[in-house]
Structure formats: structure tokens, C-alpha cells
């Protein structure tokens, strides 16, 4: 399968997982707790099973690393290409009946994301991109290209996780940039940068690699940039799968 085939596969599975999550939400669900006390629901497990099975059936030569499977048992870091999957990014928002939760399916090659699909089930949107080739948004209006925007003269919009928006370092950074801060959950923050609806995403706390691989690919494909606070690009396939803080930007 070439990159176009792999992206089409990721988009299809992200859309199918979004539909499954929406069905669970409509039917009602119980919130459980994982070993680290973070929430998990039937939607997480159903979506992950759907995605992992679909990826393995269609592209059996590419290993799959998925969040819930990792929680059940430590996973070794694959060589070369591998998928990174977060079947329900933003479970806290999902459980709280908020809308900014996502499905993330990213492909990593030699430690960097090369393509990805991000579905926002509550909005009926699927974002996708191939780094160096372009990014797209699919919704009821169809599929169309997207790109980051120049920062508006008014200072632009910064997005931040709800549990980090009051971090004094984030607040100081946003004030220095003259931006307006909008709290937002999950990978929605990065794809809103990619489509030109926001401009900055400063993150001081850690994330997991499956949280960022797919949306970083979309952002880079749309012309944005993302790096650690030291300026180094994020590497994927690290022991423990944990990212440092980072700054994601649209276009200066």
C-alpha cells in the first residue's frame, strides 16, 4: 500500500470508530478507571478493537501500537514504520458530555509522523494529512484542502487543555503573544491550528505519543510546525511513549 492507500485506510477507520463512539454515547455508558486512575469507557475499547483489526487486516506488515492495549501490557517499540492509535483521545471530555474528543490514527516512520487521520465525532469532521503533500478536512460539505493561516494582527487565538489553561507559564506566554486563550480538549487543538481556526498551542505538561502522532502529521501537512520548548522536533517510539512539553504553531 502506498501513502494514499494508507491515508484512505486511516480516514475510513477513524470515521468508523467515530460512528461507534457516537452510538455508545447515545446508548449510555459507565466510566471505569485504569491503573493510572484515568477514565476509560466501552467507547474506548470498541473503537480500539475496530481500528486495530482494520489496520492489521489491511496492512498486516505494519505494527500497531494502541493506547488501551499498552495499558494492558507493555508494548515493545517496533522498528521502522508503525501505527500509533488513540481510539478516544479526550475520554474525560467524552465522559463529561463535552464535545472535544477525538479519534487519532497516525503512521510513524523512522521516529517521525508521516501521515494521520483525526476524527472529531461530535462535529462530524475527519482531518487528514500526508507530510509534504497536503492536508484535508472531510465533513458534510465534502473533502477539501486545509492550511494554517497567518497570525491575525489582533494577536490570534491560543488553545490549551482545560486542565492546563491556568498554568501561569501558559498564561504568561499567551499574554506575551497578545493572543486570546480558548480552552479545548484532545487533538482538536492541533487540527484547529491546521485548518486555520487557531494559531498557537503551548503545552507544558507531558502527553503520550498516541495523543500527538496523528494530529502532528495533519498540522505539519497543513504548513504548521511543532517542537519541544528547546526547539527539537518530537521523536516517536521513545521508551515509555511519553512526550515532553511542546509548542505548536500555525504560520507566523
XYZ file of C-alpha atoms in Angstrom:
252
model
C 0.000 0.000 0.000
C 1.287 3.481 -0.848
C 0.774 6.614 1.260
C -2.529 7.459 -0.423
C -3.873 3.974 0.305
C -2.683 4.104 3.922
C -4.225 7.533 4.461
C -7.522 6.404 2.940
C -7.451 3.405 5.299
C -6.808 5.635 8.338
C -9.586 8.027 7.329
C -12.061 5.198 6.818
C -11.277 3.594 10.166
C -11.307 6.917 12.013
C -14.769 7.589 10.607
C -15.991 4.123 11.548
C -14.618 4.494 15.082
C -16.286 7.915 15.358
C -19.628 6.332 14.447
C -19.125 3.586 17.056
C -18.252 6.144 19.736
C -21.318 8.203 18.867
C -23.508 5.100 19.213
C -22.069 4.332 22.661
C -22.656 7.921 23.716
C -26.278 7.754 22.611
C -26.880 4.435 24.380
C -25.224 5.456 27.653
C -22.062 4.106 29.253
C -20.211 3.516 32.511
C -16.936 5.291 33.306
C -14.281 2.952 34.703
C -10.762 3.696 35.974
C -7.474 2.368 34.621
C -4.412 1.585 36.706
C -3.289 5.207 36.489
C -6.795 6.319 37.591
C -7.563 7.902 34.206
C -11.055 7.192 32.818
C -11.930 4.521 30.277
C -15.270 3.527 28.742
C -16.761 0.948 26.420
C -16.330 3.512 23.631
C -12.523 3.427 24.077
C -12.427 -0.369 23.845
C -14.894 -0.760 20.980
C -13.178 1.929 18.895
C -9.718 0.481 19.534
C -10.767 -3.042 18.563
C -12.343 -1.745 15.359
C -9.270 0.293 14.387
C -6.641 -2.281 15.310
C -8.446 -5.089 13.488
C -8.911 -2.904 10.423
C -5.260 -1.829 10.301
C -3.945 -5.366 10.783
C -6.262 -6.819 8.161
C -5.469 -4.199 5.505
C -1.777 -3.578 6.268
C -0.524 -6.681 8.129
C 3.130 -5.726 7.721
C 2.828 -2.542 9.799
C 2.772 -2.993 13.607
C 0.065 -1.232 15.620
C 0.632 0.466 18.979
C -2.662 1.454 20.623
C -3.368 3.109 23.958
C -5.638 0.584 25.634
C -3.511 -2.406 24.559
C -0.494 -0.624 26.030
C -2.344 -0.165 29.315
C -2.985 -3.911 29.467
C 0.647 -4.902 28.804
C 3.859 -3.064 27.983
C 4.495 -2.923 24.244
C 7.919 -3.065 22.640
C 8.910 -0.268 20.288
C 8.637 -1.533 16.676
C 11.358 -0.918 14.107
C 10.713 1.219 11.040
C 7.067 2.090 10.369
C 4.284 1.619 12.877
C 0.818 2.927 13.634
C 0.085 4.932 16.787
C -3.588 4.846 17.761
C -5.591 6.674 20.396
C -9.128 5.359 19.884
C -10.721 8.008 22.114
C -8.485 10.970 22.859
C -10.178 13.110 25.484
C -12.086 10.458 27.408
C -12.587 12.935 30.274
C -14.434 15.309 27.936
C -16.423 12.407 26.469
C -17.425 11.255 29.954
C -18.344 14.820 30.936
C -20.611 15.130 27.860
C -18.329 17.718 26.257
C -17.656 17.618 22.531
C -13.887 17.985 22.073
C -12.840 14.348 21.990
C -11.129 12.709 19.045
C -10.010 9.544 17.283
C -6.302 9.535 16.352
C -4.641 7.221 13.826
C -1.087 8.196 12.928
C 1.668 6.483 10.946
C 5.247 6.904 12.174
C 8.333 6.207 10.054
C 11.863 6.387 11.440
C 10.682 8.205 14.537
C 8.567 10.907 12.878
C 4.858 11.098 11.938
C 4.335 10.896 8.183
C 0.552 10.790 7.865
C -2.501 10.798 10.062
C -6.255 10.956 10.412
C -8.098 12.678 13.266
C -11.878 12.374 13.645
C -13.938 14.694 15.829
C -17.092 12.571 16.270
C -19.263 15.246 17.898
C -18.635 17.598 14.952
C -18.852 15.057 12.136
C -15.353 16.000 10.928
C -12.329 13.961 9.860
C -8.986 15.716 9.311
C -6.159 14.032 7.442
C -2.753 14.796 6.037
C 0.414 13.468 4.455
C 3.508 15.414 5.484
C 4.925 17.192 2.450
C 1.801 16.517 0.398
C -1.090 18.403 1.988
C -3.927 18.235 4.489
C -7.698 17.870 4.139
C -10.941 18.143 6.062
C -13.929 15.871 5.433
C -17.410 16.795 6.672
C -20.958 17.044 5.364
C -19.761 19.585 2.794
C -17.284 17.090 1.333
C -13.487 16.870 1.287
C -11.386 19.976 0.818
C -7.790 21.122 1.397
C -6.913 22.976 4.600
C -3.935 25.090 5.611
C -2.706 27.110 8.568
C -3.296 30.870 8.491
C -1.089 33.908 9.118
C -1.486 35.103 12.708
C -4.066 37.939 12.685
C -2.916 41.441 13.556
C -5.178 41.257 16.612
C -2.895 38.597 18.107
C -4.666 35.420 17.174
C -6.097 32.545 19.181
C -4.200 30.242 21.526
C -5.730 26.929 22.546
C -4.871 24.998 25.681
C -6.113 21.951 27.564
C -8.712 22.749 30.188
C -6.554 21.289 32.943
C -3.555 23.415 31.879
C -5.176 26.694 30.890
C -4.473 28.245 34.313
C -0.797 27.271 34.310
C 0.974 30.606 34.945
C 3.619 29.756 32.343
C 0.935 29.240 29.690
C -0.919 32.389 30.686
C 2.301 34.433 30.564
C 3.216 33.034 27.148
C -0.220 33.805 25.729
C -0.101 37.369 27.088
C 3.345 37.891 25.557
C 1.989 36.823 22.179
C -1.039 39.102 22.530
C -3.341 36.158 21.919
C -6.758 35.209 23.268
C -6.858 31.883 25.139
C -9.575 29.330 24.327
C -9.742 26.128 26.435
C -10.141 22.982 24.358
C -9.617 19.255 24.779
C -7.879 16.467 22.869
C -6.317 16.537 19.406
C -8.963 19.080 18.416
C -6.439 21.759 19.416
C -3.910 20.724 16.789
C -6.366 20.224 13.940
C -7.948 23.616 14.641
C -4.481 25.084 14.060
C -4.188 23.012 10.889
C -7.419 24.380 9.421
C -6.607 27.986 10.344
C -9.167 28.340 13.148
C -6.476 28.924 15.816
C -2.827 29.919 15.871
C -0.931 28.668 18.929
C -0.978 25.643 21.188
C 1.507 25.899 24.070
C 1.800 22.731 26.143
C 3.974 22.488 29.258
C 2.750 19.173 30.636
C 3.523 15.737 29.170
C 1.441 13.884 26.617
C 1.621 10.357 25.249
C 2.821 9.681 21.733
C -0.555 8.318 20.583
C -2.075 11.672 21.619
C 0.060 13.621 19.144
C 1.293 11.473 16.230
C -1.808 11.785 14.032
C -2.614 15.457 14.734
C 1.029 16.481 14.387
C 1.084 14.853 10.954
C -2.040 16.818 9.981
C -0.582 20.071 11.310
C 2.748 19.623 9.520
C 0.938 18.663 6.314
C -1.109 21.875 6.585
C 2.026 24.018 6.859
C 2.318 24.343 10.637
C 5.128 23.427 12.978
C 5.528 21.698 16.305
C 8.583 21.226 18.515
C 9.673 20.930 22.112
C 10.376 24.106 24.040
C 14.065 23.532 23.289
C 13.302 23.659 19.564
C 13.879 19.946 18.969
C 11.304 18.006 16.965
C 9.347 15.342 18.822
C 10.637 11.826 18.284
C 8.289 8.848 18.334
C 8.992 5.361 19.613
C 10.607 6.534 22.858
C 10.804 4.193 25.858
C 7.632 4.809 27.852
C 5.937 6.576 24.892
C 5.893 9.917 26.760
C 6.335 13.343 25.109
C 7.818 16.442 26.710
C 6.028 19.775 26.604
C 5.874 21.466 23.199
C 4.777 24.499 21.229
C 2.608 24.032 18.149
C 2.093 26.971 15.775
C 0.289 27.797 12.592
C 2.013 30.348 10.395
C 3.982 33.290 11.809
